[in-house]
PDB file of C-alpha atoms (C1' of nucleotides) in Angstrom:
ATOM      1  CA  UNK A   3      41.292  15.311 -18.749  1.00 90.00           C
ATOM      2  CA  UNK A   4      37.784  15.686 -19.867  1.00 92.00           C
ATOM      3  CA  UNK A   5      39.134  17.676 -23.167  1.00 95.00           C
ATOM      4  CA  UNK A   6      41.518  15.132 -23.359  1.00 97.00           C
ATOM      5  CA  UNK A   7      39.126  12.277 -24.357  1.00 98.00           C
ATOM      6  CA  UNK A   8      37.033  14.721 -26.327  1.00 98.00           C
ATOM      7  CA  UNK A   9      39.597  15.731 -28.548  1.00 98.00           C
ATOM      8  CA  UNK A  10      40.083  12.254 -29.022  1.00 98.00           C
ATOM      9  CA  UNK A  11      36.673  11.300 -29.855  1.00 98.00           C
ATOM     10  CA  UNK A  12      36.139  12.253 -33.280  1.00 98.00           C
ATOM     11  CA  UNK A  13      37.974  10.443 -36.146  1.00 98.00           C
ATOM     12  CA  UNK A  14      39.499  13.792 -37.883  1.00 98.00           C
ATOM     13  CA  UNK A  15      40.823  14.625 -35.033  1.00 98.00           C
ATOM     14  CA  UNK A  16      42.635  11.401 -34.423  1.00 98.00           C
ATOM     15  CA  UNK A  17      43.931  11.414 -37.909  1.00 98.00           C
ATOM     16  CA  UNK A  18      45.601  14.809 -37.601  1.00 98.00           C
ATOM     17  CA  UNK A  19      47.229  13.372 -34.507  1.00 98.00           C
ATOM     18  CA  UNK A  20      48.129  10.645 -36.726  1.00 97.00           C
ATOM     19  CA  UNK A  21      49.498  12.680 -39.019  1.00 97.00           C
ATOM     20  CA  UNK A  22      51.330  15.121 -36.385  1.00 98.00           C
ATOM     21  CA  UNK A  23      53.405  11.767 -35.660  1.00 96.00           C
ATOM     22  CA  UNK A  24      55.500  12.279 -38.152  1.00 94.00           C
ATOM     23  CA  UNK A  25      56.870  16.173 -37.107  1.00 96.00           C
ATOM     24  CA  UNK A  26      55.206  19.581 -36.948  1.00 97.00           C
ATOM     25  CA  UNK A  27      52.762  20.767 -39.595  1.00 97.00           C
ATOM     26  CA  UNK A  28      51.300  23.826 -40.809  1.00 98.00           C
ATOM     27  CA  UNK A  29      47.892  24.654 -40.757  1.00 98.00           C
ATOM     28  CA  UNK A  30      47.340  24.546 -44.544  1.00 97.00           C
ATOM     29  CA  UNK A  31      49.313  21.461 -45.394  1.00 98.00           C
ATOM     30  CA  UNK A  32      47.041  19.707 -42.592  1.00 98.00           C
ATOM     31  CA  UNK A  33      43.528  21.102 -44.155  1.00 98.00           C
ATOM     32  CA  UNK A  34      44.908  19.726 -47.465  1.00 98.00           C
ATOM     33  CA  UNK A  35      44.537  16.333 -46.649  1.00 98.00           C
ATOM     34  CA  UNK A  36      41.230  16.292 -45.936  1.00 98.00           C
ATOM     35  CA  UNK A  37      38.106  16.996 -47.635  1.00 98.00           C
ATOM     36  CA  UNK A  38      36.617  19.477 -45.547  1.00 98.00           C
ATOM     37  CA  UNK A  39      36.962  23.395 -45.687  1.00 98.00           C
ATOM     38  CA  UNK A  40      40.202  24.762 -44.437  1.00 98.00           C
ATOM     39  CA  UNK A  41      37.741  27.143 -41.209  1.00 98.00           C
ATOM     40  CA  UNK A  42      36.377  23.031 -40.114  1.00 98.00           C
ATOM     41  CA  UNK A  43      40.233  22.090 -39.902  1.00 98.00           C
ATOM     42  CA  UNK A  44      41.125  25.371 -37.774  1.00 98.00           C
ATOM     43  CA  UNK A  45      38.606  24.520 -35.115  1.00 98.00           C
ATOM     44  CA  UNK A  46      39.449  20.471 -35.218  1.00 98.00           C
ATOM     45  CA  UNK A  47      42.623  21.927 -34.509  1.00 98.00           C
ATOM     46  CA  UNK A  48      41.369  24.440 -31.650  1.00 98.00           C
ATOM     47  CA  UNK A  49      39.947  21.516 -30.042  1.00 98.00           C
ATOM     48  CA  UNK A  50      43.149  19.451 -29.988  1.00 98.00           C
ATOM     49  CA  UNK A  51      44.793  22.714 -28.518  1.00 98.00           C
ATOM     50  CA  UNK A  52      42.223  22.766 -26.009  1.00 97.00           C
ATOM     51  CA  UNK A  53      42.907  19.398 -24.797  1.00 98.00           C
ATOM     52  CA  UNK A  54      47.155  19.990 -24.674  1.00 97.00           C
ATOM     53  CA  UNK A  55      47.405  17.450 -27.235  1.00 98.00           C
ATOM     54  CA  UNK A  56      48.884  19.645 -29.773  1.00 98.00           C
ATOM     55  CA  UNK A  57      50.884  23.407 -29.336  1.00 98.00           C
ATOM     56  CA  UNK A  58      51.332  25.927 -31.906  1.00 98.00           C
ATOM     57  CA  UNK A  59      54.572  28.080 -32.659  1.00 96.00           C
ATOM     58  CA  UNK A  60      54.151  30.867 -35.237  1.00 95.00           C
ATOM     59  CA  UNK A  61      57.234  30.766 -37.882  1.00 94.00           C
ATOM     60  CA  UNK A  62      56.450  33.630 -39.694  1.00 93.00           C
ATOM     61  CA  UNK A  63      52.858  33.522 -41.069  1.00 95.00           C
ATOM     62  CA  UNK A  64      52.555  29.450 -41.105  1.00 96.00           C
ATOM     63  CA  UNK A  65      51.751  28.163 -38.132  1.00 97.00           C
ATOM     64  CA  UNK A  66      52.764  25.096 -36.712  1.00 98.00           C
ATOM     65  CA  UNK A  67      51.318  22.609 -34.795  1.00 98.00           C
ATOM     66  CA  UNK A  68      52.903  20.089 -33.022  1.00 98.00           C
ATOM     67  CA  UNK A  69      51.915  17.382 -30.958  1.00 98.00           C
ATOM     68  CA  UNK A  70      52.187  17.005 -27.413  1.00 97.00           C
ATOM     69  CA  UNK A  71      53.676  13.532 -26.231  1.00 97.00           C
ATOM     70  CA  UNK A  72      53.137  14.143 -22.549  1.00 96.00           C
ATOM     71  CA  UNK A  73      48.766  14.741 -22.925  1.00 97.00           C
ATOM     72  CA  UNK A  74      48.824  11.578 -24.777  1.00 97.00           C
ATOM     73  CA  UNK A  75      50.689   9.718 -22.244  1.00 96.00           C
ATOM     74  CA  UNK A  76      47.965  11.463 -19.329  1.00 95.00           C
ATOM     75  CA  UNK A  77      45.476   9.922 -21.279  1.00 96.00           C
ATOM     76  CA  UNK A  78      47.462   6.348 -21.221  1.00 95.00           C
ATOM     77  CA  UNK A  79      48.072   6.440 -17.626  1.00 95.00           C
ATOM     78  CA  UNK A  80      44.494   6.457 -17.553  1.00 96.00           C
ATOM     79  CA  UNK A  81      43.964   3.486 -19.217  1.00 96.00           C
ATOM     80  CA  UNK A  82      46.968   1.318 -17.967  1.00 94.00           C
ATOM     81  CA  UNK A  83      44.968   2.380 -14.665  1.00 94.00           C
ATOM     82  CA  UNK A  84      42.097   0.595 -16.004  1.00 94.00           C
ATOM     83  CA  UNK A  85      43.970  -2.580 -17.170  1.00 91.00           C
ATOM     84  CA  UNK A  86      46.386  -2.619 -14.567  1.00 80.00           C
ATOM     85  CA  UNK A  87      45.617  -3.458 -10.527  1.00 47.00           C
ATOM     86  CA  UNK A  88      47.749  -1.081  -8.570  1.00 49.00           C
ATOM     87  CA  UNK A  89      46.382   1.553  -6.815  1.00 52.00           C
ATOM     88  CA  UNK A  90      44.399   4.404  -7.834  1.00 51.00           C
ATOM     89  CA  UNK A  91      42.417   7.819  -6.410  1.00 56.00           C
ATOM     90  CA  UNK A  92      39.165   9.796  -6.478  1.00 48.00           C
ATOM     91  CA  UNK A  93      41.104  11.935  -8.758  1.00 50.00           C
ATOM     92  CA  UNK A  94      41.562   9.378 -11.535  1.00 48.00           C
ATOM     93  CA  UNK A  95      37.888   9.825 -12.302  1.00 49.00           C
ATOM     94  CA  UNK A  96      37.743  13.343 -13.389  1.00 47.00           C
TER      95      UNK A  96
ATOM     96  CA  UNK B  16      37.341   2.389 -32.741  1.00 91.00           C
ATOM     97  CA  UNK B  17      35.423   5.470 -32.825  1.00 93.00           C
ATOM     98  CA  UNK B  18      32.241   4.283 -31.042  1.00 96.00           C
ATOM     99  CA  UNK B  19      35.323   3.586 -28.231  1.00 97.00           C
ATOM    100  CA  UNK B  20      37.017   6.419 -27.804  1.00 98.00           C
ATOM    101  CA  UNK B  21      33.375   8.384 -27.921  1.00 98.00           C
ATOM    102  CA  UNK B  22      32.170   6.527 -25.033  1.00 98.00           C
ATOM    103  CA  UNK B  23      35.635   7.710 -23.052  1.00 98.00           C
ATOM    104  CA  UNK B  24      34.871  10.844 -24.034  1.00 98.00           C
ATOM    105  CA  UNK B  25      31.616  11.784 -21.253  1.00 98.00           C
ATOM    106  CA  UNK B  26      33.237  11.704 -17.535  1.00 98.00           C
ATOM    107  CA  UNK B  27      29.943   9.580 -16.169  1.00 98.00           C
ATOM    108  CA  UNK B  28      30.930   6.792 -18.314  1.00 98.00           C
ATOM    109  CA  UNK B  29      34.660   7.433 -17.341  1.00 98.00           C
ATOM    110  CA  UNK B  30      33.901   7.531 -13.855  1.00 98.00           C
ATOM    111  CA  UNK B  31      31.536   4.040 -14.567  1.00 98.00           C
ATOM    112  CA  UNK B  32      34.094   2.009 -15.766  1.00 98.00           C
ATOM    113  CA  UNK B  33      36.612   3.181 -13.176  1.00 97.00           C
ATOM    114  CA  UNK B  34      34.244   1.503 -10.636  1.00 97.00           C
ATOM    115  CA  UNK B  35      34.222  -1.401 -12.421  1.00 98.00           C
ATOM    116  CA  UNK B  36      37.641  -1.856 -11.999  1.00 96.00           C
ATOM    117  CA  UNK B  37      36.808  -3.683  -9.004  1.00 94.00           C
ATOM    118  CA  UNK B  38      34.465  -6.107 -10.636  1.00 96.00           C
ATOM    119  CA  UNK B  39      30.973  -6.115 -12.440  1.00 97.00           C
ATOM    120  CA  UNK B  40      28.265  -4.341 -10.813  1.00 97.00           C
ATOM    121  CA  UNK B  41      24.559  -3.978 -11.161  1.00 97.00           C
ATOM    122  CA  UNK B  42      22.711  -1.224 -13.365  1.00 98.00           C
ATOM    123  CA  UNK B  43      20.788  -0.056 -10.224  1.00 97.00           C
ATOM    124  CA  UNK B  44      24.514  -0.100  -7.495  1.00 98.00           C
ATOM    125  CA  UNK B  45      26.186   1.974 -10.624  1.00 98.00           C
ATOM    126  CA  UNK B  46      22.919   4.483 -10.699  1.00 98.00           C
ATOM    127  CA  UNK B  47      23.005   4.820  -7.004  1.00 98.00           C
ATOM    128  CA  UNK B  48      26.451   6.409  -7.383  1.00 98.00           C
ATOM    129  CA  UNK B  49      25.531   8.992  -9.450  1.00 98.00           C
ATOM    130  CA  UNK B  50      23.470  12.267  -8.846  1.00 97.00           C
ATOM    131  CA  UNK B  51      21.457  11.671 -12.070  1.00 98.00           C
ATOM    132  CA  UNK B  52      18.189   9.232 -12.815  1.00 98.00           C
ATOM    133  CA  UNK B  53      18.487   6.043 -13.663  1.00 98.00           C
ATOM    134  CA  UNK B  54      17.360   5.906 -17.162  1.00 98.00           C
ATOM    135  CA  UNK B  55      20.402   8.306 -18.006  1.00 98.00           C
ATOM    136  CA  UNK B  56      22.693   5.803 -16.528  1.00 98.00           C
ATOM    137  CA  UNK B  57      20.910   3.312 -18.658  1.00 98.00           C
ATOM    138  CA  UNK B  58      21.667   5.082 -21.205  1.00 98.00           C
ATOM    139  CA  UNK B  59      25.160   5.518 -20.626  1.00 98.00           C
ATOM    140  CA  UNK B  60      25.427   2.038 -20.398  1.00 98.00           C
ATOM    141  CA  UNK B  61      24.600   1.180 -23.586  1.00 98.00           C
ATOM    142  CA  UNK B  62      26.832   3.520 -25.186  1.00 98.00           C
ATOM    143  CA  UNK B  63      29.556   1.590 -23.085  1.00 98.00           C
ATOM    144  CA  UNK B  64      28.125  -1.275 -24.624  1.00 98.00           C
ATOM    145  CA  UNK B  65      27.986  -0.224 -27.878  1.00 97.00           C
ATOM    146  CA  UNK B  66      31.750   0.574 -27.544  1.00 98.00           C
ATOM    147  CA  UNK B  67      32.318  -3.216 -26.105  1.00 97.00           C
ATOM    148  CA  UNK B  68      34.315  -1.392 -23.126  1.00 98.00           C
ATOM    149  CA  UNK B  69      31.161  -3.316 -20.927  1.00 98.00           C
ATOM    150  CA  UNK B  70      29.236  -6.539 -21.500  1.00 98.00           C
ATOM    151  CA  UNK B  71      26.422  -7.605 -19.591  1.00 98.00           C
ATOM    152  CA  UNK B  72      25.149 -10.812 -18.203  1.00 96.00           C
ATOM    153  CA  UNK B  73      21.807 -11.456 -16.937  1.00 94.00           C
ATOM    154  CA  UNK B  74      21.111 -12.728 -13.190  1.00 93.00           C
ATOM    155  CA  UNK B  75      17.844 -13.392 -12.920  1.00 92.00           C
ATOM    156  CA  UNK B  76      15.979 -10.586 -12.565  1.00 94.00           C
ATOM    157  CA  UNK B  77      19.488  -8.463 -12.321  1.00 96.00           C
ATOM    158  CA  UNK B  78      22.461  -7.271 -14.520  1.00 97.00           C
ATOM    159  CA  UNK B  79      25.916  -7.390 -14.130  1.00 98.00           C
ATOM    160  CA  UNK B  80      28.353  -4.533 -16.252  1.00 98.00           C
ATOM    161  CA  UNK B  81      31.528  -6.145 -16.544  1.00 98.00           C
ATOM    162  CA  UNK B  82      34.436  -4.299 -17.921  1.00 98.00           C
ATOM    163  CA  UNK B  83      35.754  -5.436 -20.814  1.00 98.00           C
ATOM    164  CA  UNK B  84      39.837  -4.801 -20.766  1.00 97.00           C
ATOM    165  CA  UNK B  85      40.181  -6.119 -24.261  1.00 97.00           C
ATOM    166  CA  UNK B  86      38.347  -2.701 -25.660  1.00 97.00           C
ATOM    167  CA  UNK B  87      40.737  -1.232 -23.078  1.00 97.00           C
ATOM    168  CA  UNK B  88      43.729  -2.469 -24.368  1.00 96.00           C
ATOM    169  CA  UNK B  89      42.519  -1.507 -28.042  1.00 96.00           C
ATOM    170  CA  UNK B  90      42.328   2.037 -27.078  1.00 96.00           C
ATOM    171  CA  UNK B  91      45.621   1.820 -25.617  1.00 95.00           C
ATOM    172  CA  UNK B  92      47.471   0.504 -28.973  1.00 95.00           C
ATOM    173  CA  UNK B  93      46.635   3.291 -30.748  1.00 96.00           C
ATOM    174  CA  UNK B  94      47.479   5.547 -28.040  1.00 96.00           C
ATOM    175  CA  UNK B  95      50.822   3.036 -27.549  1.00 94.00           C
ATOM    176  CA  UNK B  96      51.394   4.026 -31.888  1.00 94.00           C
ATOM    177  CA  UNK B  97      51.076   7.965 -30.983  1.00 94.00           C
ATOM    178  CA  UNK B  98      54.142   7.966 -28.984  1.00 91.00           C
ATOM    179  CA  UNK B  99      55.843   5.120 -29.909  1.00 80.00           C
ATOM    180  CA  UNK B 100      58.347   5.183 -33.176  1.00 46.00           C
ATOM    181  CA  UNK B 101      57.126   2.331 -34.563  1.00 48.00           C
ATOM    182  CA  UNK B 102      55.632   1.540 -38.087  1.00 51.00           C
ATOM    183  CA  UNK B 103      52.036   2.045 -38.704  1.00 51.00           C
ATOM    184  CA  UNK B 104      48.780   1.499 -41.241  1.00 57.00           C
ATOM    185  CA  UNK B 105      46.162   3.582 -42.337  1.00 48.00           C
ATOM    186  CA  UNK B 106      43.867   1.085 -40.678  1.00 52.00           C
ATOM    187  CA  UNK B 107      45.117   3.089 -37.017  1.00 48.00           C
ATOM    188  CA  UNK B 108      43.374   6.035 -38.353  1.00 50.00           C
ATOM    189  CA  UNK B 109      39.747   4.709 -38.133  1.00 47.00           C
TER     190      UNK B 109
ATOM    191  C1'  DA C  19      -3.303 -14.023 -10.778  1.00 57.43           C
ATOM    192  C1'  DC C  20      -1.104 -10.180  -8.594  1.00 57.43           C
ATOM    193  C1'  DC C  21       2.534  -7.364  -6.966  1.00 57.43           C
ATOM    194  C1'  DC C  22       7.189  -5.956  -6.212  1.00 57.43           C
ATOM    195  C1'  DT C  23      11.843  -5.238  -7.646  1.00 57.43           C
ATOM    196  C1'  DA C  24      15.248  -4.404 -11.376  1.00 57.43           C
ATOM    197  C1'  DA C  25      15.956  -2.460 -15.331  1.00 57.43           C
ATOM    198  C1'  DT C  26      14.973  -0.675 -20.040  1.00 57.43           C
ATOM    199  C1'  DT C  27      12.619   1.926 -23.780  1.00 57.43           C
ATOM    200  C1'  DA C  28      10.019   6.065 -25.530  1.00 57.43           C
ATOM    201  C1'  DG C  29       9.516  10.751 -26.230  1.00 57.43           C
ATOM    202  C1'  DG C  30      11.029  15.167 -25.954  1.00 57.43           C
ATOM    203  C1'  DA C  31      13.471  19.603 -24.217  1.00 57.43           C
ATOM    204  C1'  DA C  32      17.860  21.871 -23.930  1.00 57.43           C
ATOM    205  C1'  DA C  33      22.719  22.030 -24.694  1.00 57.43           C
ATOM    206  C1'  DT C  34      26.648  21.028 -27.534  1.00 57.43           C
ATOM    207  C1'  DA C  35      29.133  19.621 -31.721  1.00 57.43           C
ATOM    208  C1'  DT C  36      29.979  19.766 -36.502  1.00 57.43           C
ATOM    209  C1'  DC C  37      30.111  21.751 -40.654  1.00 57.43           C
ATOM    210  C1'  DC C  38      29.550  25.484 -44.033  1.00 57.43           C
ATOM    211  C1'  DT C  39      30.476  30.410 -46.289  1.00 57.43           C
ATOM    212  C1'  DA C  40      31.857  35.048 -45.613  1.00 57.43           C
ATOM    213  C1'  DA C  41      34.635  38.232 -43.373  1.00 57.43           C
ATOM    214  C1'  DG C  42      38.738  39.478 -40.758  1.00 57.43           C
ATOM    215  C1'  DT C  43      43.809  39.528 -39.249  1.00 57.43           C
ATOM    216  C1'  DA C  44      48.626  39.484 -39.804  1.00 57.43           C
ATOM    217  C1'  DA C  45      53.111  38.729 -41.886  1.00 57.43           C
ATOM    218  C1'  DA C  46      55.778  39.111 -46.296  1.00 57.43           C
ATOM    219  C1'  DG C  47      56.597  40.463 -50.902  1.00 57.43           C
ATOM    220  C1'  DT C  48      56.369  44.236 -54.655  1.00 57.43           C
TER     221       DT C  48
ATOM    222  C1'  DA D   1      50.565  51.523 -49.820  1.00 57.43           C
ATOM    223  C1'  DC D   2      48.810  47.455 -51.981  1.00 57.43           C
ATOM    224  C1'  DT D   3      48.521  42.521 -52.692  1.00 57.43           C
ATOM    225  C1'  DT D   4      49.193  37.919 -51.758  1.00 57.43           C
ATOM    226  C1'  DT D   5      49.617  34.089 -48.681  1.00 57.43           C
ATOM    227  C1'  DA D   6      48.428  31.747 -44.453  1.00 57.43           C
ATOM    228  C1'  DC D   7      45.411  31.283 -41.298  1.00 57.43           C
ATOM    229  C1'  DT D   8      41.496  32.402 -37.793  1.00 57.43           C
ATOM    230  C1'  DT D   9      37.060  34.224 -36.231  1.00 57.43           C
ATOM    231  C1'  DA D  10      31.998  35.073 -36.841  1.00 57.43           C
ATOM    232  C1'  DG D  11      27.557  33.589 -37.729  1.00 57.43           C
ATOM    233  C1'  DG D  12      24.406  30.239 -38.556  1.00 57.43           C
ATOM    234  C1'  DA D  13      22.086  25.709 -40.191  1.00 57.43           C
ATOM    235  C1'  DT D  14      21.733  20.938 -39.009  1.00 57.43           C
ATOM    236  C1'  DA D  15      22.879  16.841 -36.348  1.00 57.43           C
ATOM    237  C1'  DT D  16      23.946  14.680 -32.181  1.00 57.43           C
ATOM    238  C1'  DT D  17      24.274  14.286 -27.177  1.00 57.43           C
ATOM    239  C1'  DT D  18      22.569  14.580 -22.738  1.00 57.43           C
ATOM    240  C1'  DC D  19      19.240  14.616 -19.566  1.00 57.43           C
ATOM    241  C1'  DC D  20      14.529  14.350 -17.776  1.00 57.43           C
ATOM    242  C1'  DT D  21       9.710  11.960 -16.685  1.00 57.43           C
ATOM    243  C1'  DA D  22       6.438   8.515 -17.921  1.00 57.43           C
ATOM    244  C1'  DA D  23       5.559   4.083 -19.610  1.00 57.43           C
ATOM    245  C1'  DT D  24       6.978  -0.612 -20.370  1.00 57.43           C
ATOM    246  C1'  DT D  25       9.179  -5.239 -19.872  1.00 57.43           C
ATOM    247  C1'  DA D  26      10.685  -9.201 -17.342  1.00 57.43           C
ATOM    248  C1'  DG D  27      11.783 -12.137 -13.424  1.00 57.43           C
ATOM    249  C1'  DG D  28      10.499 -13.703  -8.642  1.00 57.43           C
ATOM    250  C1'  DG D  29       7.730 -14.098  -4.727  1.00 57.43           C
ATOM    251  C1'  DT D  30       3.031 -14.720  -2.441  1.00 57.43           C
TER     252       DT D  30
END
DNA sequence: ACCCTAATTAGGAAATATCCTAAGTAAAGT
DNA sequence: ACTTTACTTAGGATATTTCCTAATTAGGGT
């Protein structure tokens, strides 16, 4: 949950989960669209992995990363928890 | 829209707007709940404020946080645009 | 005027994040 | 076996965040 919201706090980040929208994505063709070094990209995209918001599947030496619907949503529920008044627990929080 | 998702990003200032879900609270009542000194929850107001998730509001010699769902709700669109198959702008990407 | 309560700002130490270049791994082609 | 392609890890400089204590501001009461 905590990783969650990290991931999500820097702008690159966001934007590859912008981009991730669209389908899968290999590690390369991501790094390409921004104008940082490709090793900067790779740990952007640790980070995201680290928070569930994105997997990776190996299709022979590209790697793909895809993103994960159900961390986003986690992080919604969160938020619709905020806005909304029904219930809620200590565990919300964390 | 960064400032936002930055300030969502610490689990104090999570756990700080959860409580005021229930309504606006003083600076001193939200320290009190927190195993940390004051100043630091000072300061973790004002990055809530700089995100416009809080406002404040003077009482005399008090003041109120009160949550502000709009920011909320901003947050949420582009969280809403992630899993959603809608159309989208650049703009989203900030 | 003086003090108390409520809260913030200042200054600084320690931890973490962000970015780079260089080096390493691993699959695929020749 | 060697090279190329695709990508990650290592190491390190710099910037930012997080937290503390001490000092300050501002309103209210006596």
């Amino acid at each position: 949950m905590n990783n969650l919201f990290k991931a999500l706090s820097h702008p690159v980040r966001r934007r590859i989960i912008a981009m991730l929208r669209q389908g899968p994505m290999g590690s390369g063709e991501i790094a390409a669209a921004f104008d940082m070094s490709w090793p900067t990209i790779t740990g952007h995209l640790n980070a995201l992995k680290d928070s569930e918001l994105v997997s990776t599947e190996k299709h022979g030496q590209s790697v793909r990363y895809r993103l994960e619907i159900s961390a986003v949503e986690e992080a919604m529920a969160f938020l619709m928890d905020l806005t909304g008044t029904g219930s809620r627990t200590p565990e919300d929080d964390k």
